[in-house]
CSV table of C-alpha atoms and ligand atoms in Angstrom, one decimal:
chain,number,residue,atom,x,y,z
A,27,UNK,CA,24.0,15.4,-20.1
A,28,UNK,CA,24.2,12.7,-17.5
A,29,UNK,CA,21.6,9.9,-17.7
A,30,UNK,CA,19.7,9.2,-14.5
A,31,UNK,CA,18.1,5.9,-13.5
A,32,UNK,CA,15.4,5.9,-10.8
A,33,UNK,CA,13.5,2.7,-9.8
A,34,UNK,CA,10.9,2.0,-7.2
A,35,UNK,CA,8.4,-0.8,-7.9
A,36,UNK,CA,6.1,-0.2,-4.8
A,37,UNK,CA,2.4,0.5,-5.5
A,38,UNK,CA,1.6,3.2,-3.0
A,39,UNK,CA,-1.8,4.0,-1.5
A,40,UNK,CA,-1.6,7.2,0.6
A,41,UNK,CA,-4.1,9.3,2.5
A,42,UNK,CA,-6.6,9.2,5.3
A,43,UNK,CA,-8.7,6.1,4.9
A,44,UNK,CA,-6.1,4.3,2.7
A,45,UNK,CA,-6.5,1.2,4.9
A,46,UNK,CA,-9.9,0.5,3.2
A,47,UNK,CA,-8.0,-0.4,0.0
A,48,UNK,CA,-6.3,-3.4,1.7
A,49,UNK,CA,-8.8,-6.2,1.0
A,50,UNK,CA,-8.8,-5.3,-2.8
A,51,UNK,CA,-5.0,-5.3,-2.8
A,52,UNK,CA,-4.9,-8.9,-1.6
A,53,UNK,CA,-6.8,-10.1,-4.7
A,54,UNK,CA,-8.2,-13.1,-2.9
A,55,UNK,CA,-4.9,-14.3,-1.5
A,56,UNK,CA,-4.5,-15.2,2.2
A,57,UNK,CA,-2.3,-13.1,4.4
A,58,UNK,CA,-0.3,-13.4,7.6
A,59,UNK,CA,-0.6,-10.3,9.7
A,60,UNK,CA,2.8,-9.2,11.3
A,61,UNK,CA,2.1,-6.6,13.9
A,62,UNK,CA,3.8,-5.1,17.0
A,63,UNK,CA,2.5,-6.4,20.4
A,64,UNK,CA,1.2,-3.1,21.8
A,65,UNK,CA,-1.2,-2.8,18.8
A,66,UNK,CA,-3.6,-5.2,20.6
A,67,UNK,CA,-4.0,-2.8,23.5
A,68,UNK,CA,-4.9,0.1,21.3
A,69,UNK,CA,-7.4,-1.9,19.2
A,70,UNK,CA,-5.3,-1.8,16.1
A,71,UNK,CA,-4.8,-5.6,15.9
A,72,UNK,CA,-8.6,-6.1,16.1
A,73,UNK,CA,-9.1,-3.5,13.5
A,74,UNK,CA,-6.6,-5.2,11.1
A,75,UNK,CA,-8.2,-8.6,11.8
A,76,UNK,CA,-11.6,-7.1,10.8
A,77,UNK,CA,-10.1,-5.4,7.7
A,78,UNK,CA,-8.5,-8.7,6.6
A,79,UNK,CA,-11.6,-10.8,7.4
A,80,UNK,CA,-11.6,-14.3,5.8
A,81,UNK,CA,-8.2,-13.5,4.1
A,82,UNK,CA,-6.5,-13.6,7.5
A,83,UNK,CA,-4.2,-16.7,7.8
A,84,UNK,CA,-2.5,-16.0,11.1
A,85,UNK,CA,-1.4,-13.2,13.4
A,86,UNK,CA,2.3,-12.8,14.4
A,87,UNK,CA,2.5,-10.3,17.3
A,88,UNK,CA,5.9,-11.0,18.8
A,89,UNK,CA,7.7,-8.3,16.8
A,90,UNK,CA,10.6,-6.9,18.8
A,91,UNK,CA,12.2,-3.5,18.4
A,92,UNK,CA,15.4,-3.8,16.4
A,93,UNK,CA,14.8,-7.5,15.6
A,94,UNK,CA,17.7,-9.7,16.6
A,95,UNK,CA,18.6,-13.1,15.0
A,96,UNK,CA,18.1,-14.9,18.3
A,97,UNK,CA,14.5,-13.6,18.5
A,98,UNK,CA,13.8,-14.1,14.8
A,99,UNK,CA,15.0,-17.7,14.5
A,100,UNK,CA,12.1,-19.4,16.3
A,101,UNK,CA,9.5,-17.0,14.8
A,102,UNK,CA,10.9,-17.6,11.3
A,103,UNK,CA,11.1,-21.4,11.5
A,104,UNK,CA,7.6,-21.7,13.0
A,105,UNK,CA,6.3,-19.4,10.3
A,106,UNK,CA,7.7,-21.4,7.4
A,107,UNK,CA,6.5,-24.7,9.1
A,108,UNK,CA,3.0,-23.5,9.6
A,109,UNK,CA,2.4,-20.9,6.9
A,110,UNK,CA,4.2,-22.3,3.9
A,111,UNK,CA,1.1,-21.8,1.7
A,112,UNK,CA,0.3,-18.3,2.8
A,113,UNK,CA,1.1,-16.0,-0.1
A,114,UNK,CA,1.2,-12.5,1.5
A,115,UNK,CA,2.5,-10.9,4.6
A,116,UNK,CA,0.7,-7.8,5.8
A,117,UNK,CA,3.2,-5.9,8.1
A,118,UNK,CA,1.7,-3.2,10.4
A,119,UNK,CA,3.9,-1.0,12.5
A,120,UNK,CA,7.2,0.8,12.5
A,121,UNK,CA,10.5,-0.2,10.9
A,122,UNK,CA,10.9,-3.2,13.2
A,123,UNK,CA,7.6,-4.8,12.1
A,124,UNK,CA,8.3,-4.2,8.4
A,125,UNK,CA,11.9,-5.4,8.8
A,126,UNK,CA,10.7,-8.5,10.6
A,127,UNK,CA,8.3,-9.2,7.8
A,128,UNK,CA,11.1,-8.8,5.2
A,129,UNK,CA,13.1,-11.5,7.0
A,130,UNK,CA,10.0,-13.7,7.2
A,131,UNK,CA,9.2,-13.3,3.5
A,132,UNK,CA,12.6,-14.7,2.4
A,133,UNK,CA,12.4,-18.5,2.3
A,134,UNK,CA,15.4,-20.8,2.6
A,135,UNK,CA,15.6,-24.3,1.1
A,136,UNK,CA,14.9,-26.2,4.3
A,137,UNK,CA,13.0,-23.5,6.1
A,138,UNK,CA,15.9,-23.0,8.5
A,139,UNK,CA,16.8,-19.5,9.6
A,140,UNK,CA,20.5,-20.1,10.0
A,141,UNK,CA,21.0,-20.4,6.2
A,142,UNK,CA,19.6,-16.8,5.9
A,143,UNK,CA,21.8,-15.5,8.7
A,144,UNK,CA,24.9,-17.1,7.2
A,145,UNK,CA,24.1,-15.4,3.9
A,146,UNK,CA,23.6,-12.0,5.6
A,147,UNK,CA,26.8,-12.4,7.6
A,148,UNK,CA,28.7,-13.3,4.4
A,149,UNK,CA,29.7,-16.6,5.9
A,150,UNK,CA,28.1,-18.7,3.1
A,151,UNK,CA,26.6,-18.1,-0.3
A,152,UNK,CA,22.9,-17.6,0.1
A,153,UNK,CA,20.2,-18.3,-2.5
A,154,UNK,CA,16.6,-17.9,-1.2
A,155,UNK,CA,14.3,-20.5,-2.8
A,156,UNK,CA,10.9,-18.9,-2.4
A,157,UNK,CA,9.3,-15.6,-1.3
A,158,UNK,CA,6.1,-14.3,-0.1
A,159,UNK,CA,4.8,-10.9,-1.1
A,160,UNK,CA,4.6,-8.0,1.3
A,161,UNK,CA,2.1,-5.3,1.9
A,162,UNK,CA,3.7,-2.7,4.3
A,163,UNK,CA,1.4,-0.6,6.4
A,164,UNK,CA,3.5,1.9,8.5
A,165,UNK,CA,2.1,3.3,11.7
A,166,UNK,CA,5.0,5.7,12.1
A,167,UNK,CA,6.1,8.4,9.7
A,168,UNK,CA,9.8,7.9,9.2
A,169,UNK,CA,11.2,4.5,8.6
A,170,UNK,CA,10.8,4.5,4.8
A,171,UNK,CA,10.9,0.7,5.0
A,172,UNK,CA,7.6,0.5,3.2
A,173,UNK,CA,9.2,1.8,0.0
A,174,UNK,CA,12.7,0.2,0.2
A,175,UNK,CA,13.9,-3.4,-0.1
A,176,UNK,CA,16.2,-3.2,2.9
A,177,UNK,CA,15.8,-4.7,6.4
A,178,UNK,CA,18.1,-4.2,9.3
A,179,UNK,CA,18.6,-7.4,11.3
A,180,UNK,CA,20.8,-7.3,14.4
A,181,UNK,CA,23.1,-9.9,15.9
A,182,UNK,CA,23.9,-8.6,19.4
A,183,UNK,CA,25.8,-11.7,20.3
A,184,UNK,CA,28.3,-11.0,17.6
A,185,UNK,CA,27.9,-7.2,18.0
A,186,UNK,CA,26.9,-6.9,14.3
A,187,UNK,CA,24.2,-5.5,12.1
A,188,UNK,CA,23.2,-7.1,8.9
A,189,UNK,CA,21.3,-5.6,5.9
A,190,UNK,CA,18.9,-7.9,4.2
A,191,UNK,CA,18.6,-6.6,0.6
A,192,UNK,CA,17.3,-8.8,-2.2
A,193,UNK,CA,15.4,-7.9,-5.4
A,194,UNK,CA,12.4,-9.7,-3.9
A,195,UNK,CA,12.3,-7.9,-0.6
A,196,UNK,CA,10.6,-4.8,-2.1
A,197,UNK,CA,7.1,-4.5,-0.7
A,198,UNK,CA,4.5,-5.0,-3.4
A,199,UNK,CA,2.3,-2.4,-1.8
A,200,UNK,CA,2.7,0.4,0.8
A,201,UNK,CA,-0.6,1.5,2.4
A,202,UNK,CA,0.1,4.9,4.2
A,203,UNK,CA,-2.8,5.9,6.2
A,204,UNK,CA,-2.2,8.8,8.7
A,205,UNK,CA,-5.3,7.7,10.7
A,206,UNK,CA,-3.1,4.8,11.9
A,207,UNK,CA,-0.5,7.3,13.2
A,208,UNK,CA,-2.9,9.3,15.4
A,209,UNK,CA,-2.1,7.3,18.5
A,210,UNK,CA,1.7,7.3,18.1
A,211,UNK,CA,3.3,8.4,21.4
A,212,UNK,CA,5.3,11.7,21.3
A,213,UNK,CA,8.7,10.0,21.6
A,214,UNK,CA,8.1,7.7,18.7
A,215,UNK,CA,6.6,10.6,16.6
A,216,UNK,CA,9.8,12.5,17.2
A,217,UNK,CA,12.2,9.6,16.6
A,218,UNK,CA,10.6,8.6,13.4
A,219,UNK,CA,10.3,12.2,12.2
A,220,UNK,CA,14.1,12.7,12.8
A,221,UNK,CA,14.8,9.4,11.1
A,222,UNK,CA,13.0,10.7,8.0
A,223,UNK,CA,15.0,14.0,8.2
A,224,UNK,CA,18.1,11.9,8.3
A,225,UNK,CA,17.0,9.8,5.3
A,226,UNK,CA,16.4,12.9,3.3
A,227,UNK,CA,19.8,14.5,4.1
A,228,UNK,CA,21.6,11.3,3.7
A,229,UNK,CA,20.1,11.0,0.2
A,230,UNK,CA,21.6,14.4,-0.7
A,231,UNK,CA,25.2,14.0,0.7
A,232,UNK,CA,25.3,10.7,-1.2
A,233,UNK,CA,27.5,9.5,-4.0
A,234,UNK,CA,24.4,7.9,-5.6
A,235,UNK,CA,22.3,11.1,-5.5
A,236,UNK,CA,20.6,12.1,-8.7
A,237,UNK,CA,18.1,14.8,-9.8
A,238,UNK,CA,15.1,12.6,-9.1
A,239,UNK,CA,16.2,11.5,-5.6
A,240,UNK,CA,17.2,15.2,-4.9
A,241,UNK,CA,13.7,16.3,-5.8
A,242,UNK,CA,12.2,14.0,-3.2
A,243,UNK,CA,14.9,14.7,-0.6
A,244,UNK,CA,14.7,18.6,-0.8
A,245,UNK,CA,10.9,18.5,-0.6
A,246,UNK,CA,11.1,16.1,2.4
A,247,UNK,CA,13.5,18.4,4.3
A,248,UNK,CA,11.3,21.4,3.7
A,249,UNK,CA,8.2,19.5,4.9
A,250,UNK,CA,9.8,18.0,8.0
A,251,UNK,CA,11.3,21.3,9.1
A,252,UNK,CA,7.9,22.9,8.7
A,253,UNK,CA,5.7,20.1,10.1
A,254,UNK,CA,7.5,18.2,12.8
A,255,UNK,CA,7.6,21.0,15.4
A,256,UNK,CA,3.9,21.7,14.8
A,257,UNK,CA,3.0,18.0,15.0
A,258,UNK,CA,4.8,17.6,18.3
A,259,UNK,CA,2.6,20.4,19.6
A,260,UNK,CA,-0.6,19.0,18.0
A,261,UNK,CA,-0.2,15.2,17.9
A,262,UNK,CA,-3.9,14.6,17.3
A,263,UNK,CA,-4.0,16.6,14.1
A,264,UNK,CA,-4.9,14.3,11.2
A,265,UNK,CA,-3.8,17.0,8.8
A,266,UNK,CA,-0.4,17.3,10.3
A,267,UNK,CA,-0.1,13.5,10.6
A,268,UNK,CA,-0.9,13.3,6.9
A,269,UNK,CA,1.7,15.9,6.0
A,270,UNK,CA,4.4,14.2,8.1
A,271,UNK,CA,3.5,10.8,6.5
A,272,UNK,CA,3.9,12.3,3.0
A,273,UNK,CA,7.2,13.9,4.1
A,274,UNK,CA,8.5,10.6,5.4
A,275,UNK,CA,7.4,8.9,2.2
A,276,UNK,CA,9.3,11.5,0.1
A,277,UNK,CA,12.4,10.8,2.2
A,278,UNK,CA,11.9,7.1,1.7
A,279,UNK,CA,11.5,7.5,-2.1
A,280,UNK,CA,14.8,9.6,-2.1
A,281,UNK,CA,16.9,7.1,-0.2
A,282,UNK,CA,15.3,4.0,-1.8
A,283,UNK,CA,17.6,4.9,-4.7
A,284,UNK,CA,20.7,6.2,-2.9
A,285,UNK,CA,20.8,4.1,0.3
A,286,UNK,CA,21.8,5.9,3.5
A,287,UNK,CA,25.3,7.3,4.2
A,288,UNK,CA,27.5,8.4,7.1
A,289,UNK,CA,24.9,9.3,9.7
A,290,UNK,CA,23.3,5.9,9.5
A,291,UNK,CA,26.7,4.2,9.5
A,292,UNK,CA,27.4,6.0,12.8
A,293,UNK,CA,24.0,5.2,14.1
A,294,UNK,CA,24.5,1.4,14.1
A,295,UNK,CA,27.4,1.7,16.5
A,296,UNK,CA,25.4,4.1,18.7
A,297,UNK,CA,22.5,1.7,18.8
A,298,UNK,CA,24.7,-1.4,19.4
A,299,UNK,CA,27.0,0.2,22.0
A,300,UNK,CA,24.9,2.9,23.6
A,301,UNK,CA,21.4,1.6,23.1
A,302,UNK,CA,20.1,4.7,21.3
A,303,UNK,CA,16.8,4.3,19.5
A,304,UNK,CA,17.4,4.4,15.7
A,305,UNK,CA,15.7,7.8,15.1
A,306,UNK,CA,17.9,9.5,17.6
A,307,UNK,CA,21.1,7.5,16.8
A,308,UNK,CA,20.9,8.5,13.1
A,309,UNK,CA,20.0,12.2,13.6
A,310,UNK,CA,21.7,13.6,16.7
A,311,UNK,CA,24.9,14.4,14.8
A,312,UNK,CA,23.4,15.5,11.5
A,313,UNK,CA,24.9,19.0,11.9
A,314,UNK,CA,28.4,17.4,12.3
A,315,UNK,CA,27.9,15.2,9.2
A,316,UNK,CA,26.6,18.3,7.4
A,317,UNK,CA,29.7,20.2,8.3
A,318,UNK,CA,31.8,17.3,6.8
A,319,UNK,CA,29.7,17.3,3.6
A,320,UNK,CA,29.9,21.1,2.9
A,321,UNK,CA,32.5,22.0,0.4
A,322,UNK,CA,33.0,18.5,-0.9
A,323,UNK,CA,31.2,18.9,-4.2
A,324,UNK,CA,29.6,22.1,-5.6
A,325,UNK,CA,26.5,20.3,-7.0
A,326,UNK,CA,25.8,18.8,-3.5
A,327,UNK,CA,26.4,22.2,-1.9
A,328,UNK,CA,23.7,23.6,-4.2
A,329,UNK,CA,21.2,21.0,-3.3
A,330,UNK,CA,22.0,21.3,0.4
A,331,UNK,CA,21.4,25.1,0.1
A,332,UNK,CA,18.1,24.4,-1.6
A,333,UNK,CA,17.1,22.0,1.2
A,334,UNK,CA,18.4,24.0,4.2
A,335,UNK,CA,18.5,27.6,2.9
A,336,UNK,CA,21.3,30.1,2.7
A,337,UNK,CA,23.8,31.0,4.0
A,338,UNK,CA,25.1,27.5,3.8
A,339,UNK,CA,28.0,28.1,6.2
A,340,UNK,CA,25.4,28.7,8.9
A,341,UNK,CA,23.4,25.6,8.0
A,342,UNK,CA,25.0,23.2,10.5
A,343,UNK,CA,24.3,25.7,13.4
A,344,UNK,CA,20.6,26.1,12.2
A,345,UNK,CA,20.2,22.3,11.8
A,346,UNK,CA,21.6,21.7,15.3
A,347,UNK,CA,19.2,24.4,16.7
A,348,UNK,CA,16.3,22.7,14.9
A,349,UNK,CA,17.1,19.3,16.4
A,350,UNK,CA,17.8,20.8,19.9
A,351,UNK,CA,14.6,22.7,19.7
A,352,UNK,CA,12.8,19.4,19.5
A,353,UNK,CA,14.5,18.4,22.8
A,354,UNK,CA,17.3,16.2,21.3
A,355,UNK,CA,20.9,16.7,22.3
A,356,UNK,CA,23.3,17.0,19.4
A,357,UNK,CA,26.8,16.2,20.8
A,358,UNK,CA,28.4,12.8,21.2
A,359,UNK,CA,29.3,13.7,24.8
A,360,UNK,CA,25.6,14.1,25.6
A,361,UNK,CA,25.3,10.3,25.1
A,362,UNK,CA,28.4,9.4,27.1
A,363,UNK,CA,30.7,9.1,24.1
A,364,UNK,CA,34.1,10.8,24.8
A,365,UNK,CA,36.1,12.6,22.0
A,366,UNK,CA,38.4,9.6,21.3
A,367,UNK,CA,35.5,7.2,21.0
A,368,UNK,CA,33.6,9.6,18.8
A,369,UNK,CA,36.6,10.1,16.5
A,370,UNK,CA,37.1,6.3,16.3
A,371,UNK,CA,33.4,5.7,15.7
A,372,UNK,CA,33.3,8.2,12.8
A,373,UNK,CA,36.4,6.8,11.2
A,374,UNK,CA,35.0,3.3,11.5
A,375,UNK,CA,31.6,4.5,10.1
A,376,UNK,CA,33.3,6.2,7.1
A,377,UNK,CA,34.8,2.9,6.1
A,378,UNK,CA,31.5,1.0,6.5
A,379,UNK,CA,29.2,0.0,3.6
A,380,UNK,CA,26.9,2.9,4.2
A,381,UNK,CA,29.7,5.3,5.2
A,382,UNK,CA,31.3,4.9,1.8
A,383,UNK,CA,28.1,6.4,0.2
A,384,UNK,CA,29.0,9.7,1.9
A,385,UNK,CA,30.5,12.3,-0.4
A,386,UNK,CA,33.1,13.1,2.2
A,387,UNK,CA,34.3,9.5,2.7
A,388,UNK,CA,38.1,9.1,2.2
A,389,UNK,CA,39.9,6.1,0.8
A,390,UNK,CA,40.5,3.5,3.4
A,391,UNK,CA,43.4,4.3,5.7
A,392,UNK,CA,43.2,8.1,5.3
A,393,UNK,CA,42.1,10.4,8.1
A,394,UNK,CA,38.8,12.1,7.4
B,29,FE2,FE1,16.8,5.3,9.3
């Protein structure tokens, strides 16, 4: 029998009203609140300020979508100049807010951001000298960043994407409260839901998959397929928000141990070159990636059949129909990518760090 290791150190508080646990989780420590700018207009920033009370050290609101090194540099350096003694970061928002917090929590020797970027880019050895702890409070159901140690940091000037991943960048706590998701706009609800679907499937067609990640992933796929269309029709339903939050959490738990694979590897190019939001960029071609996964390994076929139902040969068509049913186009051409560019993009993605996690990845130099 094969031995399985599964590890996730995040203390999770989940359910409607979970936010009320926040003051207790801080255990008397002061916290910097990192939150997306639109939160002020919907009263969420004020609500967080009240929840933190005397523990609030500062509020950082200039979180950008897909955080870029050029935007993070001044934020990071001011943060470490002014908040060196603050022990905790409370990140509230989607993946961008939590990823920004993960960059901020990682301290360099002199407080300079470029040492961190050089380490991420592989230009210089990097040893962070100090860390703050992170309480992640997602307001979307999809990113999974609240239960993983990874942050995506973009460098548009160099047309690159970096992955920050250190043993210390796991959040200490994830507070998952569906009440905070009730005001999520339809487009973001859809994008984050499809991101979660992608995380679950990527955890299955993954060389690092194991029976524990499979359990989370299969259950997540079932939930997302059942709940996401209902939620799009009834966005004010707290019950459906709660079920979708749990589904996204399961997907996060699955890929927290496998990492992502080919669909995410393709998505980075689609975001950099074609400006697609992450949730669409990593999901529009899931049927195509599924077709490539089928038949690669009997054990993965079995789990995919469990997740997507039989007959498996028909699963790519059904998956595409599900995504299209949500109003998302599923062909590269729909996004202005011609056949040659799509082929090149997939080849490039297969040889990328995440692409090599895909069970259908070929040794470098071979055609997929
Ligand atoms: Fe993702």
